[in-house]
Amino acid sequence: SLQDQFDNLEKHTQWGIDVLEKYIKFVKERTEIELSYAKQLRNLSKKYQPKKNSKEEEEYRYTSTRAFLATLNEMNDYAGQHEVISENMTSLITGELTRYVQELKQERKSHFHDGRKAQQHIETCWKQLEASKRRFERDCKEADRAQQYFEKMDADINVTKADVEKARQQAQLRHQMAEDSKAEYSSTLQKFNSEQHDHYYTHIPTIFQKIQEMEERRIVRIGESMKTFAEVDRQVIPIIGKCLDEITKAAESIDHKTDSQMVIEAYKSGFEPPGDVEFEDFTQPMKRTISESSLSNSRGEGKSEPKYGGKSKGKLWPFIKKNKLMSLLTSPHQPPPPPPASASPSAVPNGPQSPKQQKEPLSHRFNEFMTSKPKIHCFRSLKRGGAGPEDFSNLPPEQRRKKLQQKVDELYRDIQKEMDQRDALTKMKDVYIKNPQMGDAASVDQRLAELAQNIEKLRLEVQKFEGWLAEVEGRLPMRTEQAQRQSGLYEAQSTSAVNSCAQDRESPDGSYTEEQSQETDMKVPATDFDDEFDDEEPLPTIGTCKALYTFEGQNEGTISVAEGEMLYVIEEDKGDGWTRIRRNEDEEGYVPTSYVEVYLDKNAK
């Protein structure tokens, strides 16, 4: 029946809408996967990015590590394309289909409402026809009965004429009613047939056609969405391809020769290989001598050999493994930097050189080190805060030249900054002089004087470092004995540091040496002892401090602090300008005393 067809169509169109909603859910889950994948890729790229101001950042000067960094950056862009996929699918598919489903539901509801209305109308017409037919049938039967009754009364001679006339009139009335019912039934029948024809040949086909068009639009729409699904992916393929091309390009830019040369430049010492070991003849009744080129050769010992940058020509070959304990003999010295608002410090005045002492056997030094307890405490301070000497004389010649060149360039940049500030203040002063209402010209005089003083000090620093640089590069004669005495402040301070170590003196720039000759021959970075004292008990806190300025803490043993940061004090300034602080269990070091405001605990030991 027609009603069954409507039920079937209603079920089918509902199933079509369910399919569309299922596809919307599928695309939505795909967008969530793309977002999650992009987030994981970004986190992965961020995880392996080098940390700022760390050792990892220095490692990224090699071509291989730069290529890896480029790969990380491209992976970040790669993740961005997956985010684009998610955004486009959400806007072009999920959002559009969701709105279309709502419109489809309304249209479907309207069509089936019209169908039910047409069905109800034809059923009503059918009921009217049935009622008219039953009424016509009833009136015909009533007319037949009235006619038969009249004929019976008319044949009966015992019935009066009045009764016969009454029966005749009743029969005529019933016959007229039957005629009227017949006419009404005929009219209703014609009307019903017309309605039924329109219903089956016009109204219902129109409704079915609309439902069919609606269903076909749904099918076309889901097909277009599937095409869009593929196109969204296809649109980002060129960009993803570029990302992959960049990764390939970065990989092809790796140059093993360049990396090897960078390693050579970074660690090139400039030392000459040691000479042949001389034969020591013990058969002769004379005092045995030790060859100048021997590995245990002391610096000087009655010989006045020329020195190169404060180093002995009999320097150890850098590939020979030195004793870790000897590294403690060369802790560098460096004054703390001034606060940002103050002038740069002048050079440390040169002091007298430590007197040369006769070299002791290495075994005697080792035994003294193993049995001397106070020195261990000093070693810990060396490990925590050792910085290089001002002239970088603890470095090999080539490395020293690089460090001095970097220092000279840095000083020139500082001078330029100070000169720029001076020029700006001079212009401001001229403006104040011409327009007194804008400001007091005398207010900048003090700052101009400070800048002039800073520039002069920086120029003196440049002259000092350029002198050392020229000496290293061979542009000037080697140091005279007088120059050696002037530059021997470091050795004298190193000797004094040993005495202070015996009294538990710790300093970030303190140094330990027993004689000047061993300072040259046995230099090893103090960090070699890092693994020797890691199990030492941490120092107790004696107060707190607040950072007045930001300190970068780039030298070994120092710690970076931010302005306004609160930290713990574990050792106060001993007169060298440094205070030892702690942030947490793993982070402690030295900062310039002038950079912090210290609040000592009165009850601290």
Coordinates of C-alpha atoms in Angstrom, one line a residue:
S1 CA 0.0 0.0 0.0
L2 CA 0.9 3.6 -0.3
Q3 CA 1.3 3.9 3.5
D4 CA 3.9 1.1 3.4
Q5 CA 5.9 3.0 0.8
F6 CA 5.9 6.1 3.0
D7 CA 7.2 4.0 5.9
N8 CA 10.0 2.5 3.7
L9 CA 11.0 5.9 2.4
E10 CA 11.0 7.3 5.9
K11 CA 13.3 4.6 7.1
H12 CA 15.7 4.9 4.2
T13 CA 16.0 8.7 4.4
Q14 CA 16.7 8.4 8.1
W15 CA 19.4 5.8 7.4
G16 CA 20.9 8.3 4.9
I17 CA 21.1 11.0 7.6
D18 CA 22.7 8.5 10.0
V19 CA 25.4 7.8 7.4
L20 CA 26.1 11.5 7.0
E21 CA 26.4 12.0 10.7
K22 CA 28.7 8.9 10.9
Y23 CA 31.0 10.5 8.3
I24 CA 31.0 13.8 10.2
K25 CA 32.1 11.9 13.3
F26 CA 34.8 10.1 11.3
V27 CA 36.2 13.4 9.9
K28 CA 36.1 15.0 13.4
E29 CA 38.1 12.2 14.9
R30 CA 40.6 12.5 12.0
T31 CA 41.1 16.2 12.8
E32 CA 41.7 15.3 16.5
I33 CA 44.4 12.8 15.4
E34 CA 46.0 15.4 13.2
L35 CA 46.1 17.9 16.0
S36 CA 47.5 15.4 18.4
Y37 CA 50.1 14.3 15.9
A38 CA 51.1 18.0 15.3
K39 CA 51.4 18.6 19.0
Q40 CA 53.6 15.6 19.5
L41 CA 55.8 16.6 16.6
R42 CA 56.2 20.1 18.1
N43 CA 57.0 18.8 21.5
L44 CA 59.5 16.4 20.0
S45 CA 61.2 19.3 18.1
K46 CA 61.2 21.5 21.2
K47 CA 62.6 18.7 23.4
Y48 CA 65.7 18.4 21.2
Q49 CA 66.2 22.1 20.7
P50 CA 69.5 23.3 22.3
K51 CA 69.1 25.1 25.5
K52 CA 70.1 28.8 25.5
N53 CA 73.3 29.7 27.2
S54 CA 74.3 26.1 27.6
K55 CA 77.1 23.9 26.4
E56 CA 74.7 22.3 23.8
E57 CA 74.3 25.7 22.1
E58 CA 78.1 25.8 21.5
E59 CA 78.0 22.3 19.9
Y60 CA 75.6 23.6 17.1
R61 CA 78.5 25.3 15.3
Y62 CA 79.3 22.1 13.5
T63 CA 77.7 21.4 10.1
S64 CA 76.2 18.1 11.3
T65 CA 74.6 19.6 14.4
R66 CA 73.4 22.6 12.4
A67 CA 71.8 20.2 9.9
F68 CA 70.1 18.5 12.9
L69 CA 68.8 21.9 14.1
A70 CA 67.5 22.6 10.6
T71 CA 65.7 19.2 10.7
L72 CA 64.1 20.1 14.0
N73 CA 62.9 23.5 12.6
E74 CA 61.5 21.8 9.5
M75 CA 59.7 19.2 11.7
N76 CA 58.1 22.2 13.4
D77 CA 56.9 23.4 10.0
Y78 CA 55.8 19.9 9.1
A79 CA 53.7 19.8 12.3
G80 CA 52.1 23.1 11.2
Q81 CA 50.9 21.5 8.0
H82 CA 49.1 18.8 9.9
E83 CA 47.4 21.6 11.9
V84 CA 46.4 23.2 8.6
I85 CA 44.8 19.8 7.6
S86 CA 42.9 19.7 10.8
E87 CA 41.7 23.3 10.5
N88 CA 40.6 22.9 6.8
M89 CA 38.8 19.7 7.5
T90 CA 37.0 21.2 10.4
S91 CA 35.8 24.3 8.4
L92 CA 35.2 22.7 5.0
I93 CA 33.8 19.3 6.0
T94 CA 32.7 19.1 9.6
G95 CA 31.2 22.5 9.9
E96 CA 29.5 22.5 6.4
L97 CA 28.1 19.0 6.8
T98 CA 26.8 19.7 10.3
R99 CA 24.8 22.7 9.0
Y100 CA 23.6 20.6 6.0
V101 CA 22.4 17.8 8.2
Q102 CA 20.2 20.2 10.1
E103 CA 18.8 21.6 6.9
L104 CA 18.3 18.1 5.6
K105 CA 16.3 17.0 8.7
Q106 CA 14.0 20.0 8.3
E107 CA 13.4 19.3 4.6
R108 CA 12.8 15.6 5.2
K109 CA 10.3 16.5 8.0
S110 CA 8.4 18.9 5.7
H111 CA 8.1 16.4 2.8
F112 CA 6.8 13.6 5.0
H113 CA 4.4 16.0 6.6
D114 CA 3.0 16.9 3.2
G115 CA 2.7 13.2 2.3
R116 CA 0.8 12.4 5.5
K117 CA -1.5 15.4 4.9
A118 CA -2.3 14.2 1.3
Q119 CA -2.9 10.7 2.6
Q120 CA -5.3 12.0 5.3
H121 CA -7.2 14.1 2.7
I122 CA -7.8 11.2 0.4
E123 CA -8.9 9.0 3.3
T124 CA -11.4 11.7 4.4
C125 CA -12.8 11.9 0.8
W126 CA -13.1 8.1 0.8
K127 CA -15.0 8.2 4.1
Q128 CA -17.4 10.9 2.7
L129 CA -18.0 8.7 -0.3
E130 CA -18.8 5.7 1.8
A131 CA -21.2 7.7 4.0
S132 CA -23.0 9.0 0.9
K133 CA -23.2 5.5 -0.5
R134 CA -24.7 4.0 2.7
R135 CA -27.2 6.8 2.9
F136 CA -28.3 6.3 -0.7
E137 CA -28.6 2.5 -0.1
R138 CA -30.6 3.1 3.1
D139 CA -33.0 5.6 1.3
C140 CA -33.6 3.1 -1.6
K141 CA -34.5 0.4 0.8
E142 CA -36.8 2.7 2.7
A143 CA -38.5 3.7 -0.6
D144 CA -39.0 0.1 -1.6
R145 CA -40.6 -0.8 1.7
A146 CA -42.9 2.3 1.5
Q147 CA -44.0 1.3 -2.0
Q148 CA -44.7 -2.2 -1.0
Y149 CA -46.7 -1.0 2.0
F150 CA -48.7 1.4 -0.2
E151 CA -49.5 -1.4 -2.7
K152 CA -50.6 -3.7 0.1
M153 CA -52.9 -1.0 1.6
D154 CA -54.3 -0.2 -1.8
A155 CA -55.2 -3.9 -2.5
D156 CA -56.9 -4.3 0.9
I157 CA -60.6 -3.5 0.6
N158 CA -61.0 -3.1 4.3
V159 CA -58.6 -0.1 4.4
T160 CA -60.1 3.3 4.2
K161 CA -59.2 5.7 1.4
A162 CA -57.5 8.0 3.9
D163 CA -55.0 5.3 5.0
V164 CA -54.4 4.4 1.4
E165 CA -53.7 8.1 0.6
K166 CA -51.4 8.4 3.5
A167 CA -49.4 5.3 2.5
R168 CA -49.2 6.6 -1.1
Q169 CA -47.8 10.0 0.1
Q170 CA -45.3 8.2 2.4
A171 CA -44.1 6.1 -0.6
Q172 CA -43.7 9.1 -2.8
L173 CA -41.7 10.9 0.0
R174 CA -39.4 7.9 0.4
H175 CA -38.9 7.7 -3.3
Q176 CA -38.0 11.4 -3.5
M177 CA -35.5 10.9 -0.6
A178 CA -33.9 8.0 -2.5
E179 CA -33.6 10.2 -5.6
D180 CA -31.9 12.9 -3.6
S181 CA -29.5 10.4 -2.0
K182 CA -28.7 9.1 -5.4
A183 CA -27.8 12.5 -6.7
E184 CA -25.7 13.3 -3.7
Y185 CA -23.9 9.9 -3.9
S186 CA -23.2 10.5 -7.6
S187 CA -21.8 13.9 -6.9
T188 CA -19.6 12.6 -4.0
L189 CA -18.4 9.8 -6.2
Q190 CA -17.3 12.1 -9.0
K191 CA -15.6 14.4 -6.5
F192 CA -13.8 11.4 -4.9
N193 CA -12.6 10.1 -8.2
S194 CA -11.2 13.5 -9.1
E195 CA -9.5 13.8 -5.7
Q196 CA -8.1 10.2 -6.0
H197 CA -6.8 10.9 -9.5
D198 CA -5.0 14.1 -8.3
H199 CA -3.7 12.3 -5.3
Y200 CA -2.1 9.4 -7.1
Y201 CA -1.1 11.2 -10.3
T202 CA -0.1 14.6 -9.0
H203 CA 0.3 15.1 -5.2
I204 CA 2.0 11.9 -4.2
P205 CA 4.4 11.7 -7.2
T206 CA 5.4 15.3 -6.5
I207 CA 6.2 14.5 -2.8
F208 CA 8.1 11.4 -3.9
Q209 CA 10.0 13.4 -6.4
K210 CA 11.0 15.9 -3.7
I211 CA 12.1 13.2 -1.4
Q212 CA 14.1 11.6 -4.2
E213 CA 15.9 14.9 -5.0
M214 CA 16.6 15.4 -1.3
E215 CA 18.2 12.0 -1.1
E216 CA 20.2 12.5 -4.3
R217 CA 21.5 15.8 -2.9
R218 CA 22.6 14.1 0.2
I219 CA 24.5 11.4 -1.8
V220 CA 26.1 14.1 -3.9
R221 CA 27.1 16.1 -0.9
I222 CA 28.8 13.2 0.9
G223 CA 30.7 12.5 -2.3
E224 CA 31.9 16.1 -2.5
S225 CA 33.0 16.0 1.1
M226 CA 35.0 12.9 0.4
K227 CA 36.7 14.7 -2.4
T228 CA 37.4 17.7 -0.1
F229 CA 38.8 15.2 2.4
A230 CA 41.4 14.2 -0.2
E231 CA 42.0 17.7 -1.5
V232 CA 42.8 19.1 2.0
D233 CA 45.6 16.5 2.3
R234 CA 46.8 17.1 -1.3
Q235 CA 47.1 20.8 -0.8
V236 CA 49.7 20.5 1.9
I237 CA 51.8 17.9 0.1
P238 CA 53.9 20.5 -1.8
I239 CA 54.7 22.3 1.5
I240 CA 55.5 19.0 3.3
G241 CA 57.6 18.2 0.3
K242 CA 59.5 21.5 0.7
C243 CA 60.1 20.6 4.4
L244 CA 61.5 17.3 3.4
D245 CA 63.6 18.9 0.6
E246 CA 65.0 21.3 3.2
I247 CA 65.9 18.4 5.5
T248 CA 67.6 16.7 2.5
K249 CA 69.4 20.0 1.7
A250 CA 70.6 20.3 5.3
A251 CA 71.8 16.8 5.3
E252 CA 73.7 17.4 2.1
S253 CA 75.3 20.5 3.6
I254 CA 77.1 18.4 6.2
D255 CA 80.8 18.7 5.5
H256 CA 83.1 16.3 7.4
K257 CA 86.2 18.3 6.4
T258 CA 84.7 21.5 7.8
D259 CA 83.7 19.8 11.1
S260 CA 87.2 18.3 11.4
Q261 CA 88.9 21.6 10.8
M262 CA 86.6 23.3 13.4
V263 CA 87.7 20.7 16.0
I264 CA 91.3 21.3 15.0
E265 CA 90.9 25.1 15.3
A266 CA 89.1 24.7 18.6
Y267 CA 91.7 22.5 20.3
K268 CA 94.9 23.5 18.5
S269 CA 97.5 24.2 21.2
G270 CA 100.5 25.5 19.2
F271 CA 102.8 23.3 21.2
E272 CA 105.9 21.8 19.6
P273 CA 106.5 18.1 20.0
P274 CA 109.1 17.3 22.7
G275 CA 112.7 16.7 21.7
D276 CA 114.6 13.6 22.1
V277 CA 115.3 12.4 25.7
E278 CA 119.0 12.8 26.4
F279 CA 121.1 9.9 27.7
E280 CA 121.9 10.2 31.4
D281 CA 125.3 8.6 32.1
F282 CA 125.2 7.3 35.7
T283 CA 128.7 5.8 35.4
Q284 CA 130.3 9.2 35.7
P285 CA 130.9 10.5 39.3
M286 CA 129.0 13.7 38.7
K287 CA 125.7 15.1 39.6
R288 CA 123.2 13.7 37.1
T289 CA 121.3 16.2 35.1
I290 CA 117.9 16.1 33.6
S291 CA 117.3 16.9 29.9
E292 CA 115.5 20.1 29.2
S293 CA 113.2 18.2 26.9
S294 CA 112.5 15.5 29.5
L295 CA 108.9 15.2 30.6
S296 CA 109.8 16.0 34.2
N297 CA 111.8 19.0 33.2
S298 CA 111.4 22.0 35.5
R299 CA 111.2 25.5 34.1
G300 CA 114.4 27.4 34.5
E301 CA 116.5 25.5 37.0
G302 CA 119.6 27.5 36.4
K303 CA 118.8 27.9 32.6
S304 CA 117.7 31.2 31.2
E305 CA 115.8 29.9 28.2
P306 CA 113.5 32.4 26.4
K307 CA 109.9 32.0 27.2
Y308 CA 106.9 32.1 24.9
G309 CA 103.9 33.7 26.5
G310 CA 105.0 32.6 29.9
K311 CA 105.3 29.0 28.9
S312 CA 108.3 26.7 28.9
K313 CA 109.5 25.5 25.5
G314 CA 109.8 22.1 27.1
K315 CA 106.0 22.1 27.5
L316 CA 104.4 18.6 27.8
W317 CA 103.0 17.2 24.5
P318 CA 99.2 17.7 24.8
F319 CA 98.3 14.1 24.1
I320 CA 100.3 12.8 27.2
K321 CA 97.9 12.2 30.0
K322 CA 98.8 14.4 33.0
N323 CA 98.1 13.5 36.6
K324 CA 94.7 14.9 37.7
L325 CA 96.2 16.1 41.0
M326 CA 98.5 18.5 39.1
S327 CA 95.5 20.4 37.8
L328 CA 95.0 21.9 41.3
L329 CA 98.2 23.8 40.9
T330 CA 96.7 26.2 38.4
S331 CA 93.4 27.7 39.6
P332 CA 93.0 31.0 37.7
H333 CA 92.4 34.4 39.1
Q334 CA 89.8 36.9 37.9
P335 CA 88.3 39.9 39.6
P336 CA 84.5 40.1 39.8
P337 CA 82.8 42.4 37.3
P338 CA 81.4 45.8 38.5
P339 CA 77.7 46.4 38.8
P340 CA 76.0 47.5 35.4
A341 CA 75.7 51.2 36.4
S342 CA 79.4 51.6 37.5
A343 CA 82.5 52.0 35.4
S344 CA 84.4 49.0 34.2
P345 CA 87.2 48.0 36.5
S346 CA 90.8 48.9 35.7
A347 CA 93.4 46.3 35.3
V348 CA 94.7 44.6 38.4
P349 CA 98.0 46.3 39.4
N350 CA 101.0 44.1 38.7
G351 CA 102.7 42.7 41.8
P352 CA 106.1 41.1 42.4
Q353 CA 106.6 37.6 41.0
S354 CA 106.9 34.7 43.4
P355 CA 110.5 33.7 44.1
K356 CA 111.6 30.6 42.2
Q357 CA 112.0 27.6 44.4
Q358 CA 114.0 24.5 43.7
K359 CA 111.8 21.9 42.2
E360 CA 110.8 18.9 44.4
P361 CA 110.3 15.4 43.1
L362 CA 106.8 14.6 41.8
S363 CA 106.4 11.8 44.3
H364 CA 107.0 14.1 47.2
R365 CA 104.3 16.5 45.9
F366 CA 101.9 13.6 45.5
N367 CA 102.5 12.3 49.1
E368 CA 102.1 15.9 50.4
F369 CA 98.8 16.2 48.5
M370 CA 97.5 12.9 49.9
T371 CA 98.4 13.7 53.5
S372 CA 97.4 17.4 53.6
K373 CA 93.8 17.7 54.7
P374 CA 93.4 21.5 54.7
K375 CA 94.2 21.6 50.9
I376 CA 91.2 19.4 50.1
H377 CA 88.9 22.1 51.3
C378 CA 90.7 24.5 49.0
F379 CA 90.4 22.2 46.1
R380 CA 86.7 22.2 46.5
S381 CA 86.6 26.0 46.1
L382 CA 88.8 25.6 43.0
K383 CA 86.3 23.2 41.5
R384 CA 83.4 25.4 42.3
G385 CA 84.6 28.7 41.0
G386 CA 87.9 28.6 39.1
A387 CA 88.2 31.2 36.4
G388 CA 91.2 31.8 34.0
P389 CA 93.9 34.4 34.6
E390 CA 93.4 37.7 33.1
D391 CA 96.0 37.2 30.3
F392 CA 94.8 33.6 29.6
S393 CA 98.4 32.4 30.2
N394 CA 97.0 29.1 31.4
L395 CA 95.9 28.3 27.8
P396 CA 97.9 26.9 25.0
P397 CA 99.4 29.5 22.6
E398 CA 96.8 29.2 19.9
Q399 CA 93.8 29.1 22.3
R400 CA 95.3 32.0 24.2
R401 CA 95.5 34.0 21.0
K402 CA 91.9 33.4 20.2
K403 CA 90.7 34.3 23.7
L404 CA 92.8 37.5 23.7
Q405 CA 91.4 38.4 20.3
Q406 CA 87.8 37.9 21.6
K407 CA 88.6 40.0 24.6
V408 CA 90.0 42.8 22.5
D409 CA 86.9 42.7 20.2
E410 CA 84.6 42.8 23.2
L411 CA 86.4 45.8 24.7
Y412 CA 86.1 47.7 21.4
R413 CA 82.4 47.0 21.4
D414 CA 82.1 48.3 25.0
I415 CA 84.1 51.4 24.0
Q416 CA 81.7 52.0 21.1
K417 CA 78.7 51.7 23.4
E418 CA 80.1 54.1 25.9
M419 CA 81.0 56.6 23.0
D420 CA 77.5 56.3 21.6
Q421 CA 76.0 57.1 25.1
R422 CA 78.5 60.0 25.4
D423 CA 77.5 61.4 22.0
A424 CA 73.8 61.1 22.8
L425 CA 74.3 62.9 26.2
T426 CA 76.3 65.6 24.5
K427 CA 73.5 66.2 22.0
M428 CA 71.0 66.3 24.9
K429 CA 73.2 68.8 26.8
D430 CA 73.3 71.0 23.7
V431 CA 69.6 70.9 23.5
Y432 CA 69.3 71.8 27.2
I433 CA 71.7 74.7 26.7
K434 CA 69.6 76.1 23.7
N435 CA 66.3 75.3 25.4
P436 CA 66.7 75.6 29.2
Q437 CA 63.0 74.9 29.7
M438 CA 63.5 71.3 28.5
G439 CA 66.0 70.4 31.2
D440 CA 69.1 71.3 33.2
A441 CA 72.3 71.0 31.2
A442 CA 74.3 70.5 34.4
S443 CA 72.4 67.4 35.2
V444 CA 74.2 65.4 32.5
D445 CA 77.7 66.6 33.4
Q446 CA 78.2 63.9 36.1
R447 CA 77.2 61.2 33.7
L448 CA 79.4 62.5 31.0
A449 CA 82.3 62.5 33.4
E450 CA 81.6 58.9 34.3
L451 CA 81.4 57.9 30.6
A452 CA 84.8 59.7 29.9
Q453 CA 86.3 57.8 32.8
N454 CA 84.8 54.5 31.6
I455 CA 86.2 55.1 28.1
E456 CA 89.6 55.8 29.4
K457 CA 89.7 52.7 31.5
L458 CA 88.4 50.6 28.6
R459 CA 91.2 52.0 26.4
L460 CA 93.8 51.1 29.0
E461 CA 92.3 47.6 29.1
V462 CA 92.5 47.4 25.2
Q463 CA 96.2 48.5 25.3
K464 CA 97.0 45.8 27.9
F465 CA 95.2 43.0 26.0
E466 CA 96.6 44.2 22.6
G467 CA 100.1 44.0 24.1
W468 CA 99.5 40.4 25.2
L469 CA 98.0 39.6 21.9
A470 CA 101.0 41.1 20.0
E471 CA 103.3 39.2 22.2
V472 CA 101.5 35.9 21.4
E473 CA 101.4 36.7 17.7
G474 CA 105.1 37.5 17.7
R475 CA 104.7 41.1 16.6
L476 CA 106.6 42.3 19.7
P477 CA 109.8 40.9 21.3
M478 CA 109.4 38.2 24.0
R479 CA 108.9 39.3 27.5
T480 CA 111.9 40.7 29.3
E481 CA 112.7 39.7 32.8
Q482 CA 111.1 42.9 34.0
A483 CA 107.9 42.2 32.0
Q484 CA 107.8 38.7 33.5
R485 CA 108.1 40.2 37.0
Q486 CA 105.2 42.6 36.2
S487 CA 103.0 39.8 34.8
G488 CA 103.9 37.5 37.7
L489 CA 101.1 38.7 39.9
Y490 CA 99.1 35.6 39.0
E491 CA 101.9 33.3 40.4
A492 CA 102.2 35.4 43.6
Q493 CA 98.4 35.3 44.1
S494 CA 98.5 31.6 43.5
T495 CA 101.1 31.2 46.2
S496 CA 99.1 33.3 48.6
A497 CA 96.0 31.1 47.8
V498 CA 97.8 28.0 49.1
N499 CA 98.4 29.7 52.4
S500 CA 94.8 30.8 52.7
C501 CA 93.7 27.2 51.8
A502 CA 95.4 25.9 54.9
Q503 CA 93.0 28.2 56.9
D504 CA 89.9 26.8 55.0
R505 CA 89.9 29.9 52.7
E506 CA 87.6 29.4 49.7
S507 CA 87.4 31.8 46.7
P508 CA 85.9 31.5 43.2
D509 CA 89.2 32.8 41.8
G510 CA 91.6 31.4 44.3
S511 CA 94.4 29.2 43.0
Y512 CA 96.8 26.7 44.4
T513 CA 100.5 26.2 43.4
E514 CA 103.6 25.3 45.3
E515 CA 106.1 26.6 42.8
Q516 CA 106.1 28.7 39.7
S517 CA 107.8 26.1 37.5
Q518 CA 105.1 23.5 38.0
E519 CA 102.4 26.1 37.3
T520 CA 103.7 26.2 33.7
D521 CA 104.5 22.5 33.2
M522 CA 101.5 20.9 34.8
K523 CA 98.5 23.0 33.9
V524 CA 95.2 20.9 33.6
P525 CA 91.7 22.4 33.8
A526 CA 90.4 22.3 37.4
T527 CA 87.2 20.6 36.2
D528 CA 89.1 17.3 36.1
F529 CA 88.3 17.1 39.8
D530 CA 84.6 17.2 39.4
D531 CA 84.2 13.5 39.9
E532 CA 86.5 13.5 42.9
F533 CA 84.5 15.5 45.4
D534 CA 80.8 15.0 44.3
D535 CA 80.0 13.2 47.5
E536 CA 81.1 16.1 49.7
E537 CA 78.6 17.3 52.2
P538 CA 76.9 20.6 51.0
L539 CA 77.7 23.8 53.0
P540 CA 75.0 25.1 55.4
T541 CA 73.2 28.3 54.5
I542 CA 74.2 31.4 56.6
G543 CA 71.6 33.8 55.3
T544 CA 69.7 35.0 52.2
C545 CA 70.4 37.5 49.5
K546 CA 68.5 39.5 46.8
A547 CA 69.9 40.0 43.3
L548 CA 70.2 43.7 42.6
Y549 CA 71.2 43.2 39.0
T550 CA 71.1 40.3 36.4
F551 CA 74.4 38.4 36.3
E552 CA 75.0 36.0 33.4
G553 CA 77.5 33.8 35.1
Q554 CA 79.3 32.6 32.0
N555 CA 82.6 31.7 33.7
E556 CA 83.1 28.3 35.4
G557 CA 82.1 28.3 39.0
T558 CA 79.8 31.2 38.8
I559 CA 76.0 31.0 38.7
S560 CA 73.5 33.1 36.7
V561 CA 70.9 35.1 38.7
A562 CA 68.0 37.3 37.6
E563 CA 67.3 40.8 39.0
G564 CA 65.0 40.5 42.1
E565 CA 65.7 36.8 42.6
M566 CA 66.0 35.6 46.3
L567 CA 68.7 33.0 47.0
Y568 CA 70.6 31.4 49.9
V569 CA 74.0 32.5 51.0
I570 CA 76.5 29.7 51.9
E571 CA 79.7 31.7 52.1
E572 CA 80.1 35.4 52.5
D573 CA 82.7 37.6 50.8
K574 CA 86.2 37.0 52.0
G575 CA 87.6 40.2 50.5
D576 CA 87.9 39.0 46.9
G577 CA 84.6 40.5 45.7
W578 CA 82.7 37.2 45.4
T579 CA 79.9 35.7 47.4
R580 CA 78.9 32.1 47.2
I581 CA 75.2 31.4 46.9
R582 CA 72.8 28.5 46.3
R583 CA 69.6 28.3 44.4
N584 CA 68.7 24.6 45.1
E585 CA 70.5 21.3 45.9
D586 CA 72.0 21.1 42.4
E587 CA 72.7 24.8 41.6
E588 CA 75.3 26.8 43.5
G589 CA 78.2 29.1 42.6
Y590 CA 79.7 32.6 43.0
V591 CA 78.3 36.0 42.1
P592 CA 79.9 39.4 42.5
T593 CA 79.2 40.8 46.0
S594 CA 78.2 44.1 44.4
Y595 CA 75.4 42.4 42.5
V596 CA 73.5 41.2 45.6
E597 CA 72.1 42.5 48.9
V598 CA 73.0 40.0 51.6
Y599 CA 70.9 39.3 54.8
L600 CA 73.1 37.2 57.1
D601 CA 71.5 35.0 59.8
K602 CA 72.7 36.1 63.2
N603 CA 72.4 32.5 64.6
A604 CA 74.4 31.0 61.7
K605 CA 77.8 29.5 62.6

